[in-house]
Short mmCIF file of C-alpha atoms in Angstrom, two decimals:
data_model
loop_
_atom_site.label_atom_id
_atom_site.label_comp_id
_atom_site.label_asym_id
_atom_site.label_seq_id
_atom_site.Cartn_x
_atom_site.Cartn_y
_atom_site.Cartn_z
CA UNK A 1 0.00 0.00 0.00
CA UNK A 2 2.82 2.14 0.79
CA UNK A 3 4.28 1.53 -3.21
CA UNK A 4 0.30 2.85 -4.08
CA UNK A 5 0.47 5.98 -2.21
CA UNK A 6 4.22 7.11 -2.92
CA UNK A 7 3.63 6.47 -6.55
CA UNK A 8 3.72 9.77 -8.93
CA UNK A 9 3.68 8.21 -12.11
CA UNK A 10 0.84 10.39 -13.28
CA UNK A 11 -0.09 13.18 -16.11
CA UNK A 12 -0.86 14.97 -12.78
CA UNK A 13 2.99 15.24 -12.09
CA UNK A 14 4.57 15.41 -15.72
CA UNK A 15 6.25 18.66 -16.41
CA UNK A 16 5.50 20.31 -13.17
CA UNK A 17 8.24 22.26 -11.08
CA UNK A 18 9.26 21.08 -7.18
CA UNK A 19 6.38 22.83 -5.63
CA UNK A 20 3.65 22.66 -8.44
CA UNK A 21 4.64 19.11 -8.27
CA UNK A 22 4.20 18.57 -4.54
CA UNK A 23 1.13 20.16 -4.48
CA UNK A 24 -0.13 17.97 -7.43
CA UNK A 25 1.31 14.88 -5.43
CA UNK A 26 -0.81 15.43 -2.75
CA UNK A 27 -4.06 16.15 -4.31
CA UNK A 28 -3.24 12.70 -6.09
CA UNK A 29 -2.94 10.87 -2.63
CA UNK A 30 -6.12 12.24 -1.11
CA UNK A 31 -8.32 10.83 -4.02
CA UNK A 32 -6.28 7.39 -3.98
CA UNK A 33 -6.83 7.44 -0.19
CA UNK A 34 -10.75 7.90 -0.77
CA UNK A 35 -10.76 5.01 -3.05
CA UNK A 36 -8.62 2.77 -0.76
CA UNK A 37 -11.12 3.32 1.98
CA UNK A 38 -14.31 2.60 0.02
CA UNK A 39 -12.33 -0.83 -1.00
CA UNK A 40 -11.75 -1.37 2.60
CA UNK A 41 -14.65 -0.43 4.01
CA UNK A 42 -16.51 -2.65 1.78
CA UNK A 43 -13.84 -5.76 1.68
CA UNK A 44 -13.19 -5.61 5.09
CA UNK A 45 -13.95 -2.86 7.85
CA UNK A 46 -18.32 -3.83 7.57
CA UNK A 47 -17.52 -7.02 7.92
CA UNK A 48 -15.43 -6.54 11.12
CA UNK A 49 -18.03 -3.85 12.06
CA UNK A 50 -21.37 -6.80 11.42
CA UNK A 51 -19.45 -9.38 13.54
CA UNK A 52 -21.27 -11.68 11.43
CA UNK A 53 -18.00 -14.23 10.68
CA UNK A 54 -18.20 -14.81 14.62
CA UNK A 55 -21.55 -16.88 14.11
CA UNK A 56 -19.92 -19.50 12.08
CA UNK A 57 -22.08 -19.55 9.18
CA UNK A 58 -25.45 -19.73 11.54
CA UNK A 59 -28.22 -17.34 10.29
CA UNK A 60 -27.76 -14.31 12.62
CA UNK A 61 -32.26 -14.32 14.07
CA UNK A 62 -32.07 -10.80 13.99
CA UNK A 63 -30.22 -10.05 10.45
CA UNK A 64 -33.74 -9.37 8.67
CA UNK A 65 -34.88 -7.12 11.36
CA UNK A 66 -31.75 -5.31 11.43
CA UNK A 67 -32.31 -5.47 7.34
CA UNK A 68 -34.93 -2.62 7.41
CA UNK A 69 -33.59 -0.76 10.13
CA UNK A 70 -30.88 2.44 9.26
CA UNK A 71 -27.14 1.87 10.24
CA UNK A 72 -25.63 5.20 11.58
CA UNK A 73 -22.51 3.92 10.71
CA UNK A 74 -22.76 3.25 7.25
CA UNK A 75 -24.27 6.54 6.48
CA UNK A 76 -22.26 8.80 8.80
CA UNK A 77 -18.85 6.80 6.77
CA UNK A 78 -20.56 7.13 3.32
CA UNK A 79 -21.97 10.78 3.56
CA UNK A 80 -18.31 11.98 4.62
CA UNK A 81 -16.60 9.99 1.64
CA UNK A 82 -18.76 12.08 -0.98
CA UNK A 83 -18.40 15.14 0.83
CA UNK A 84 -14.63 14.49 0.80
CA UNK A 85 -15.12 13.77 -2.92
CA UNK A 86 -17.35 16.99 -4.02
CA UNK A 87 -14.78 18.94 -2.11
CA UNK A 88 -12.13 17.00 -4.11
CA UNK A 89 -13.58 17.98 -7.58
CA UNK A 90 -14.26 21.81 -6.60
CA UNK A 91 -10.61 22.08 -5.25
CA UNK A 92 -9.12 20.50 -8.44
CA UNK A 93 -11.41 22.05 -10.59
CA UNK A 94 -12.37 18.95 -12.36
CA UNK A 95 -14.91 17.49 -14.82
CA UNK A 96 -16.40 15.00 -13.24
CA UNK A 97 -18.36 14.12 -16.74
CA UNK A 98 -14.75 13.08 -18.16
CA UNK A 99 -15.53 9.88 -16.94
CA UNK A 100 -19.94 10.22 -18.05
CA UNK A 101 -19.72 7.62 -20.92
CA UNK A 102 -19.83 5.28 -17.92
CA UNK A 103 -22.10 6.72 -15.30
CA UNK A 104 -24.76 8.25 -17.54
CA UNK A 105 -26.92 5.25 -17.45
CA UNK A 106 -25.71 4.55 -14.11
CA UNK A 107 -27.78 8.43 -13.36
CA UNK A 108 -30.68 7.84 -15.22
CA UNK A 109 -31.52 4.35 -13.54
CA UNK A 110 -30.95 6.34 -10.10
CA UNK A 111 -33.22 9.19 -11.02
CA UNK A 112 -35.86 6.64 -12.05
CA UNK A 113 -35.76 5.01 -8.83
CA UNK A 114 -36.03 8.24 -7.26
CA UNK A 115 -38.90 9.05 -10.01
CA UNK A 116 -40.77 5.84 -9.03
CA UNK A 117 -40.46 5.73 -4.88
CA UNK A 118 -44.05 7.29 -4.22
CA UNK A 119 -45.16 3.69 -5.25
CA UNK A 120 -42.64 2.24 -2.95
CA UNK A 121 -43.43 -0.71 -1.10
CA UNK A 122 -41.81 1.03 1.78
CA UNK A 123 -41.00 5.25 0.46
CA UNK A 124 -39.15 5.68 4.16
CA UNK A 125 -36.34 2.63 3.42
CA UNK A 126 -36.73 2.69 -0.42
CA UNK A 127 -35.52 6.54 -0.01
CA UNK A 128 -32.98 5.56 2.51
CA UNK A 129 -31.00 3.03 0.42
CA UNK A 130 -31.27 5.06 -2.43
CA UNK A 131 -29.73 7.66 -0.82
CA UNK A 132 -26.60 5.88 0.32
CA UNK A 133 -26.45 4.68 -3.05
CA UNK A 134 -25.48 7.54 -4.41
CA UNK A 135 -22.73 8.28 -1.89
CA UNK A 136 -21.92 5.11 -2.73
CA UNK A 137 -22.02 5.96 -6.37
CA UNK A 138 -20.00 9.37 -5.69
CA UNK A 139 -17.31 8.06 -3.78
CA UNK A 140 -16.42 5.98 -6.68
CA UNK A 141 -16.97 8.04 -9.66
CA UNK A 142 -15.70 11.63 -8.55
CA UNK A 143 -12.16 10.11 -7.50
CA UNK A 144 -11.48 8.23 -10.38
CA UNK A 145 -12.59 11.53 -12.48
CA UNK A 146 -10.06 13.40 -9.99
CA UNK A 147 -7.33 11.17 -10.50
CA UNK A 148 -7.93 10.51 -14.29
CA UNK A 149 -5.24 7.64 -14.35
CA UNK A 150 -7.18 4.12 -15.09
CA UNK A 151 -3.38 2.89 -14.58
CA UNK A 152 -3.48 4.25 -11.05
CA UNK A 153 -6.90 2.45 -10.44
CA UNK A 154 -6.12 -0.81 -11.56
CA UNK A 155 -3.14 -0.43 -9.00
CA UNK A 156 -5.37 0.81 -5.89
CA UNK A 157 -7.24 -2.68 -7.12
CA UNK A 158 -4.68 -4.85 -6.82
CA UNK A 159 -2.78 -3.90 -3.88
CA UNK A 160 -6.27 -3.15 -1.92
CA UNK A 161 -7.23 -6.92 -2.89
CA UNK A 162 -3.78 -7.98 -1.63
CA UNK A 163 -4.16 -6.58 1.77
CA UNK A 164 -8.01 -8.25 1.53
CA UNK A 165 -6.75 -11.90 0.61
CA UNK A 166 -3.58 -11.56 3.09
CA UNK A 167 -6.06 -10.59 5.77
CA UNK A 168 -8.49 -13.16 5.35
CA UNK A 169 -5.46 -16.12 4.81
CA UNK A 170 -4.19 -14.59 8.20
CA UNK A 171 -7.48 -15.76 9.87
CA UNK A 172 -7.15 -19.32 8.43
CA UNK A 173 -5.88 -20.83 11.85
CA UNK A 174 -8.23 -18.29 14.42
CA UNK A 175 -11.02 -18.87 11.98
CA UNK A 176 -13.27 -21.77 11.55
CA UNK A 177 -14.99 -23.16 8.90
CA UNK A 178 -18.71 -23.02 8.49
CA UNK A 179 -20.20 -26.36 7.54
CA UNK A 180 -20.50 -25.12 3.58
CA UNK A 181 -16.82 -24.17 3.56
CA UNK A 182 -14.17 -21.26 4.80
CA UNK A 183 -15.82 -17.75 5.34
CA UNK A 184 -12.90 -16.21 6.39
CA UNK A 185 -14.47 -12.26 7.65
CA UNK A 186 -17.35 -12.73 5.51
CA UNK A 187 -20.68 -14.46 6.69
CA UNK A 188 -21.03 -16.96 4.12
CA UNK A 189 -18.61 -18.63 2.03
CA UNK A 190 -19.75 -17.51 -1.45
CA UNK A 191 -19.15 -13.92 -0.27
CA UNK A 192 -15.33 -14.53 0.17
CA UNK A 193 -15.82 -17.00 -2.85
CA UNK A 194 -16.47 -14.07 -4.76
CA UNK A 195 -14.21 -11.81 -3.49
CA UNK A 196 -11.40 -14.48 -3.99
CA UNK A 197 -12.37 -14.50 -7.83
CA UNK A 198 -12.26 -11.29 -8.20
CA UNK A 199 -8.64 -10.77 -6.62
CA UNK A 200 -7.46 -14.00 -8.63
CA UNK A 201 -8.77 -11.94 -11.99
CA UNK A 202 -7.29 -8.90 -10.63
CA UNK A 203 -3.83 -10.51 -9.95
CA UNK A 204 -3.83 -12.50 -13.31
CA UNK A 205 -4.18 -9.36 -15.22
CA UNK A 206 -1.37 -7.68 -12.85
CA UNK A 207 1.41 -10.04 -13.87
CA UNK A 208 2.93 -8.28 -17.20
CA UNK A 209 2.91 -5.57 -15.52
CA UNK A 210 6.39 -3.06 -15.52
CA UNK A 211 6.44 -2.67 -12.03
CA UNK A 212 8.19 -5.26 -10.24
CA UNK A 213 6.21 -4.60 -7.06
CA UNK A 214 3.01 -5.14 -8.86
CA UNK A 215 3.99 -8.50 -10.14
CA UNK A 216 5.80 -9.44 -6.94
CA UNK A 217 1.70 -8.88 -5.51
CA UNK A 218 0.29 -10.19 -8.20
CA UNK A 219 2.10 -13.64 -7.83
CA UNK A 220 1.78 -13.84 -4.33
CA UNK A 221 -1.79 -12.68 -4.91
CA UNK A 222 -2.18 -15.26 -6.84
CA UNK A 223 -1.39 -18.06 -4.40
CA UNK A 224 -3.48 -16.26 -1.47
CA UNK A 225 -6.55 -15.89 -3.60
CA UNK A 226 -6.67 -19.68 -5.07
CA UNK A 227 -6.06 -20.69 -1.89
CA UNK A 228 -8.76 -18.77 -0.62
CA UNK A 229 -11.22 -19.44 -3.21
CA UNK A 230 -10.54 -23.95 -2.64
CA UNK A 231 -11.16 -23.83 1.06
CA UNK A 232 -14.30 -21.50 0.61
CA UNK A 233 -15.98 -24.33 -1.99
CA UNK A 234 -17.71 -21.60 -3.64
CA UNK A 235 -18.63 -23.47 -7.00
CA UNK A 236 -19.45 -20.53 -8.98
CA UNK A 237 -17.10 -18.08 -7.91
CA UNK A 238 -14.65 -21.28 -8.90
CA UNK A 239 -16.23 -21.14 -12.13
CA UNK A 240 -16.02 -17.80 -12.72
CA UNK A 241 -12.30 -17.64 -11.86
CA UNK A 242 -11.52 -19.79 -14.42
CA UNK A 243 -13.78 -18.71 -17.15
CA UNK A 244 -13.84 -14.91 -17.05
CA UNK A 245 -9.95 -14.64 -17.99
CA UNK A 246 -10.13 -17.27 -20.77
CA UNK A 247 -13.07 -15.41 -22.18
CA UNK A 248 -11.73 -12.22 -21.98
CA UNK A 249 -8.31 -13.26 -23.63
CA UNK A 250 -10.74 -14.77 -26.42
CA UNK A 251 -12.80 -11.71 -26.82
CA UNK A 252 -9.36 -9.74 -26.55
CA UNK A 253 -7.92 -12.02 -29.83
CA UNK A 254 -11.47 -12.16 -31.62
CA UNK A 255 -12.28 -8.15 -31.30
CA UNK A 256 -8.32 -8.13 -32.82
CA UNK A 257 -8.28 -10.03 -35.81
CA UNK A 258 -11.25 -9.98 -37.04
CA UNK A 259 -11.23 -6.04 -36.03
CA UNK A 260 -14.98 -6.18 -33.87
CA UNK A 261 -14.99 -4.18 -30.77
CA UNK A 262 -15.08 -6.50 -27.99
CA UNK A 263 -18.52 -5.38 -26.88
CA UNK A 264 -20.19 -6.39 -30.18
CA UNK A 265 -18.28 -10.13 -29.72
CA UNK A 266 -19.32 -10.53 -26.28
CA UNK A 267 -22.84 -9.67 -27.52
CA UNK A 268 -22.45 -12.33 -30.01
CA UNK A 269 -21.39 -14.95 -27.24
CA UNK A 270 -23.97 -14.44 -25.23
CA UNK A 271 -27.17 -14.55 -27.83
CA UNK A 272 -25.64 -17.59 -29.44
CA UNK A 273 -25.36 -18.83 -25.48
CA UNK A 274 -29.12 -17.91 -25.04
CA UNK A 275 -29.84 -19.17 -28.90
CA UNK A 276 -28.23 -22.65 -27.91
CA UNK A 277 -29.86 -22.62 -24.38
CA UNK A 278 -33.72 -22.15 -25.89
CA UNK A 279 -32.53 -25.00 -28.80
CA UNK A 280 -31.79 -27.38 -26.20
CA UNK A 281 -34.74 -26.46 -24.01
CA UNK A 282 -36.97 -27.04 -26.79
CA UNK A 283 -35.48 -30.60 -28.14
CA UNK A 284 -36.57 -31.71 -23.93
CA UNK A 285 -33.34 -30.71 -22.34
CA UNK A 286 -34.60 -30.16 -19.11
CA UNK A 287 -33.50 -27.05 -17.02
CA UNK A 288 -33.05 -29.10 -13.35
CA UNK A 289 -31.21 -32.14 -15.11
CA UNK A 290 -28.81 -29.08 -16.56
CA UNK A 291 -28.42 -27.66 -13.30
CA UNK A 292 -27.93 -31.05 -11.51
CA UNK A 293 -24.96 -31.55 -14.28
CA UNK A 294 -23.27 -27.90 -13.60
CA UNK A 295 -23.81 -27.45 -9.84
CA UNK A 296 -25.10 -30.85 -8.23
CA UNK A 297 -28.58 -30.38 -7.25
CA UNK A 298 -31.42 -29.10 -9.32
CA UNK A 299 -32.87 -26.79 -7.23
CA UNK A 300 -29.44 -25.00 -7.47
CA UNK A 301 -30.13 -24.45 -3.78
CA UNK A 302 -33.07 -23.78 -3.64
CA UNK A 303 -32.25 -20.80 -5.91
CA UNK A 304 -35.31 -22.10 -8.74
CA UNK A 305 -38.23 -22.11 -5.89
CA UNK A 306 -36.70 -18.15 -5.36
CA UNK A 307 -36.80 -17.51 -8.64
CA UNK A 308 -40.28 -18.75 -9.27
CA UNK A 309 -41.85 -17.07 -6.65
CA UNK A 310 -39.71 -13.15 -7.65
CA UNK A 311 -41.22 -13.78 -11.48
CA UNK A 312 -44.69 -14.23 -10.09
CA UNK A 313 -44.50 -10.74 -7.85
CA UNK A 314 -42.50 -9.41 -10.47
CA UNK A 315 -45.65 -9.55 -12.96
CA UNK A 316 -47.85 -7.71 -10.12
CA UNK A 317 -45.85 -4.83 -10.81
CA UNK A 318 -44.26 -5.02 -14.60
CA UNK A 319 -43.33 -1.27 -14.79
CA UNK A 320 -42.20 0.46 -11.86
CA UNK A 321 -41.38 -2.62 -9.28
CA UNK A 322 -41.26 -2.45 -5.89
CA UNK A 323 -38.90 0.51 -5.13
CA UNK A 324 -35.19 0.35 -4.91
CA UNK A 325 -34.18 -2.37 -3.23
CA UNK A 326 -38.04 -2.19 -1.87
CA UNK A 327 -38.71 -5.90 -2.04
CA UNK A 328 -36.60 -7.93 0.27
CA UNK A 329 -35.70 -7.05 3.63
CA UNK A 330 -38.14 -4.34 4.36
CA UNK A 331 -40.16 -5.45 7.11
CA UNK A 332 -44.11 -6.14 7.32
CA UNK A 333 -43.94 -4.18 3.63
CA UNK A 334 -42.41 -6.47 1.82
CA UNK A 335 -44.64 -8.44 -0.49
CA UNK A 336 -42.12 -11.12 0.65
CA UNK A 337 -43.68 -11.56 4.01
CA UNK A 338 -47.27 -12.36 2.26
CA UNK A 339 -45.92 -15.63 0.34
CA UNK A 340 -47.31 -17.85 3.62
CA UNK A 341 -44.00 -19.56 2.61
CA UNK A 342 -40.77 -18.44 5.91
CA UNK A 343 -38.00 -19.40 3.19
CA UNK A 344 -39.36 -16.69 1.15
CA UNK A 345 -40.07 -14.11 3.98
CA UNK A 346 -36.69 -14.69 5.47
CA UNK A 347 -34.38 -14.52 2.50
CA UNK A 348 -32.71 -10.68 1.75
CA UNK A 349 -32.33 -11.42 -2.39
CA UNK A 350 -33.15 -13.56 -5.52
CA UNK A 351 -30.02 -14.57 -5.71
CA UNK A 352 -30.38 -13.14 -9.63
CA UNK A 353 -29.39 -9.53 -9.68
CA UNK A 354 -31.83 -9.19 -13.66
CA UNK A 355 -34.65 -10.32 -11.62
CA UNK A 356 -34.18 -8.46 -8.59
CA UNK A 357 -33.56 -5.25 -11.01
CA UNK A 358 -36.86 -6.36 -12.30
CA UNK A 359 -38.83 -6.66 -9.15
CA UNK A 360 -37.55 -3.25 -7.29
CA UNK A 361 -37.50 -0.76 -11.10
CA UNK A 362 -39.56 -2.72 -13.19
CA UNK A 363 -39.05 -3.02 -16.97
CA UNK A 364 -37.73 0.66 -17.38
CA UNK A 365 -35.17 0.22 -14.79
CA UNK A 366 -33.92 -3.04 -16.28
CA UNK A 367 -33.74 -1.37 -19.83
CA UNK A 368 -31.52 1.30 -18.02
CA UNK A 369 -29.40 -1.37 -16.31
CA UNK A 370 -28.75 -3.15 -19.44
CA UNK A 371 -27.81 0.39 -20.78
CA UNK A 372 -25.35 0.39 -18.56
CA UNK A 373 -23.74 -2.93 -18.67
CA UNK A 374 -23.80 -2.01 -22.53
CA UNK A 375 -21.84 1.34 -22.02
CA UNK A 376 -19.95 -0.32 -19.74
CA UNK A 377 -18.47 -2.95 -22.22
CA UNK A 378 -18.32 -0.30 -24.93
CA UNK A 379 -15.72 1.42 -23.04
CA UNK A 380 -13.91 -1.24 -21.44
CA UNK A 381 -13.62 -1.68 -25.96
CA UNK A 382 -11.99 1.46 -26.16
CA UNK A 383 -9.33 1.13 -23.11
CA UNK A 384 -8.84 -2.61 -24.10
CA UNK A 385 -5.71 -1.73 -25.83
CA UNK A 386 -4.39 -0.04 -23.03
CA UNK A 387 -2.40 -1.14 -19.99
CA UNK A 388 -4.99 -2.60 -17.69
CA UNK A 389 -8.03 -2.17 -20.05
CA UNK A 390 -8.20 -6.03 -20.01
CA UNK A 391 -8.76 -6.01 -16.30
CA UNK A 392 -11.71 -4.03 -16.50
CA UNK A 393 -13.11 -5.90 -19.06
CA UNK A 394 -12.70 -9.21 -17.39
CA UNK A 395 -14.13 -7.49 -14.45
CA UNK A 396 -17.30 -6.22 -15.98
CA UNK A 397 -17.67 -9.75 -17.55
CA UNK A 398 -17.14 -10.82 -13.92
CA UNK A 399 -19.61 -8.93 -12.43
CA UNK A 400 -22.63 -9.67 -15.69
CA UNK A 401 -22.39 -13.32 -15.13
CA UNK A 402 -22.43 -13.32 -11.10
CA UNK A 403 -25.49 -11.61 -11.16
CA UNK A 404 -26.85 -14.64 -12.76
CA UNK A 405 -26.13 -16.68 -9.54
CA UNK A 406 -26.33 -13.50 -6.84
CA UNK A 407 -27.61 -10.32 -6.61
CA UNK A 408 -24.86 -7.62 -6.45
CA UNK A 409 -25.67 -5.00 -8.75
CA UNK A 410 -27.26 -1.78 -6.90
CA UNK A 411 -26.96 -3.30 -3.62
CA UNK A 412 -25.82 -0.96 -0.96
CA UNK A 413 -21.82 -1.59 -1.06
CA UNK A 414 -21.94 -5.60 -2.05
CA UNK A 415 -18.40 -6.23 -3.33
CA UNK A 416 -18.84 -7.46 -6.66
CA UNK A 417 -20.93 -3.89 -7.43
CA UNK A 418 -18.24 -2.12 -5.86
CA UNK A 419 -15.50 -2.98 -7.41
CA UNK A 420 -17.95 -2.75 -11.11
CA UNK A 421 -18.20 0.53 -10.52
CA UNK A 422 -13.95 1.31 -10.25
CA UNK A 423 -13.82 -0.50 -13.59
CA UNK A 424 -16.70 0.69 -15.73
CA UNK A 425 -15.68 4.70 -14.26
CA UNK A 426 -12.13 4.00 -14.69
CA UNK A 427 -12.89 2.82 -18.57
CA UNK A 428 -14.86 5.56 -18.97
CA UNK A 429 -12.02 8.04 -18.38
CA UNK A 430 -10.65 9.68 -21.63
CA UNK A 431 -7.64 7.94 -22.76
CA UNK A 432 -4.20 9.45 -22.82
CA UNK A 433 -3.10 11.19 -25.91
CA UNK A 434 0.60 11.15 -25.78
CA UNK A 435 3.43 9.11 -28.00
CA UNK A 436 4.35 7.60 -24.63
CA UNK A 437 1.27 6.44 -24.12
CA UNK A 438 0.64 5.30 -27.49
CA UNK A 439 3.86 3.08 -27.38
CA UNK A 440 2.69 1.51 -24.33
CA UNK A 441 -0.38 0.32 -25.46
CA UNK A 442 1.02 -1.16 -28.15
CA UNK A 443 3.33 -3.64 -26.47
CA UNK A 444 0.29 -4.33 -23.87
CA UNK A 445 -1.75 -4.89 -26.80
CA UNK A 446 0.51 -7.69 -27.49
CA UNK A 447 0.39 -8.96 -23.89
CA UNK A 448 -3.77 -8.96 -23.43
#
């Protein structure tokens, strides 16, 4: 962390004198310190702060009380963040919209919430967690526009995962393991399944890198996070791991010689994926033998029952939903509690992020969201050529597919959202323009 903070190596600091410099310096550190905290905050501190890895894996009987129920904490640390951010952009007199191309969508499916909560399930919470949401959101996005370096942010990634995975490999021996698998600080083991994957990714893309302090991390990164993601038995986040960087290196060679953007190829991918998946649904492949081939068990843990049940409410309320994040975990309001089912009532998502987009915004809001994961990929096209561009491409791929299995996206500070938004505001920024630049990206075109 020390090597993140001391590092100047930014068009903040080129051709300045001693004292311009210095004062440049510093207003680089206090952004990368903002961003280093909402990592840690949401990797580590809230879990230390929940106590939640104490319980062993048991359901904590008052976590979907506490659900509905404001956390002083959480907004006191969020609110401060984006006022140290807003402060940040006046005092550099920066434009945050550099980095739009990412976070327009992003907006618009926040002012829709906010357009839609007088038909709330629950206005009082629905208002709440939209709220923090957008400190959430600002915390993230003014930074990166600050700092302007997607280099830089790759970097606050990797060595903020580092600290994560050494942290959580530390508590192997105090630690033990719930009856599913190791938890390490998190309360279940797909959370730090998940947050595993995402380091390996992170760490596998860090290993051409120049400095040798990056891949000194990134290899010892490497070790922590497999390690990590094994004794956790987190199947999809297993999965994941191992598929994300292969597809990504095959979208990376595709969009290349055959000169598509790698947006329009992964589009491709997936409708033939869905083409292929309807084909063999039709010809009497049936969905729970496929999932009893892929995962084990075809319920998928009781994950199909879920879904059922959120497409049935879902259809009560087609076009505006529920609220934001107004259908689970909202007390006697929830339509949740009226399923005469306690699995249902006592569950916080749909463990499908679409669907749960689709129950709290309806079909506007998932239009929006699929805007974004669109704009998203579009840009993570146009940095893919540049160091670290593949990162944030394998992490948006990451973070599309997980939401199949879980439901991260627009989640208060879930990890897998989190660490979406660094990449898709990161590959929004506006590329450098200099022959420097330029020569880099062509060797780490060669390397992606």
């Amino acid at each position: 962390m020390t090597a993140l903070l001391a590092s100047t190596n930014s068009p903040l600091t080129s051709g300045a004198g001693t004292g311009e410099r210095s004062a440049q310096v510093l207003g680089y550190r206090t952004p990368t310190v903002v961003l280093v905290l909402v990592l840690l905050y949401t990797l580590l501190f809230t879990q230390i702060i929940d106590g939640s890895f104490s319980l062993g894996g048991d359901v904590d009987s008052t976590l979907f009380e506490t659900a509905s129920r404001s956390n002083t904490i959480n907004q006191v640390f969020w609110f401060l963040l984006l006022a140290c951010s807003i402060a940040l952009v006046i005092m550099r007199k920066t434009d945050p919209f550099n980095a739009a191309r990412a976070c327009l969508p992003l907006l618009v499916y926040l002012l829709w919430s906010a357009a839609v909560l007088p038909w709330a399930a629950d206005r009082h919470i629905a208002l709440r967690r939209l709220l923090l949401q957008f400190c959430i959101v600002g915390s993230v996005w003014l930074p990166i526009a600050t700092i302007r370096d997607a280099t830089h942010v790759r970097r606050i990634l990797l060595y903020t995962l580092f600290a994560v995975v050494l942290i959580n490999a530390a508590a192997i021996p105090v630690l033990k393991p719930t009856a599913l698998g190791y938890a390490g600080l998190f309360s279940q083991k797909n959370s730090l399944g998940a947050v595993a994957a995402i380091a390996f990714i992170t760490f596998l893309f860090g290993l051409p890198s120049e400095r040798p302090a990056d891949r000194a991390a990134s290899v010892a990164g490497l070790a922590l996070s497999l390690a990590l993601l094994v004794l956790s038995k987190s199947k999809t986040s297993m999965i994941l791991a191992s598929a994300v960087p292969l597809m990504t290196w095959i979208i990376g060679a595709l969009a290349r010689s055959l000169r598509f953007r790698p947006a329009a190829v992964t589009l491709t991918i997936a409708a033939v994926s869905a083409c292929a998946t309807v084909v063999a649904l039709s010809f009497g492949m049936r969905s729970d033998v496929a999932l009893h081939m892929l995962f084990g068990g075809d319920t998928f843990t009781g994950r199909t029952a879920i879904w059922s049940f959120a497409w049935t409410e879902f259809l009560t309320r087609p076009l505006i939903g529920f609220g934001f994040n107004g259908f689970w975990g909202v007390g006697a309001n929830s339509a949740a509690t009226y399923s005469n089912n306690a699995f249902f009532s006592d569950i916080l998502q749909a463990h499908q992020g679409y669907l749960d987009v689709l129950l709290e915004t309806g079909v506007t809001g998932f239009v929006i969201f699929v805007a974004l994961l669109l704009a998203a990929l579009r840009n993570c096209s146009r940095v893919l050529h540049l160091r670290g561009g593949a990162l944030f491409l394998a992490i948006t791929l990451f973070f599309i597919f997980h939401n199949f299995f879980e439901s991260s996206a627009f989640r208060r500070f879930e990890p897998a959202w989190v660490v979406f938004l660094f990449a898709a505001t990161a590959a929004g920024l506006e590329p450098p323009r200099t022959r420097s630049a330029d020569q880099r990206s062509s060797r780490e075109a060669v390397s992606c």
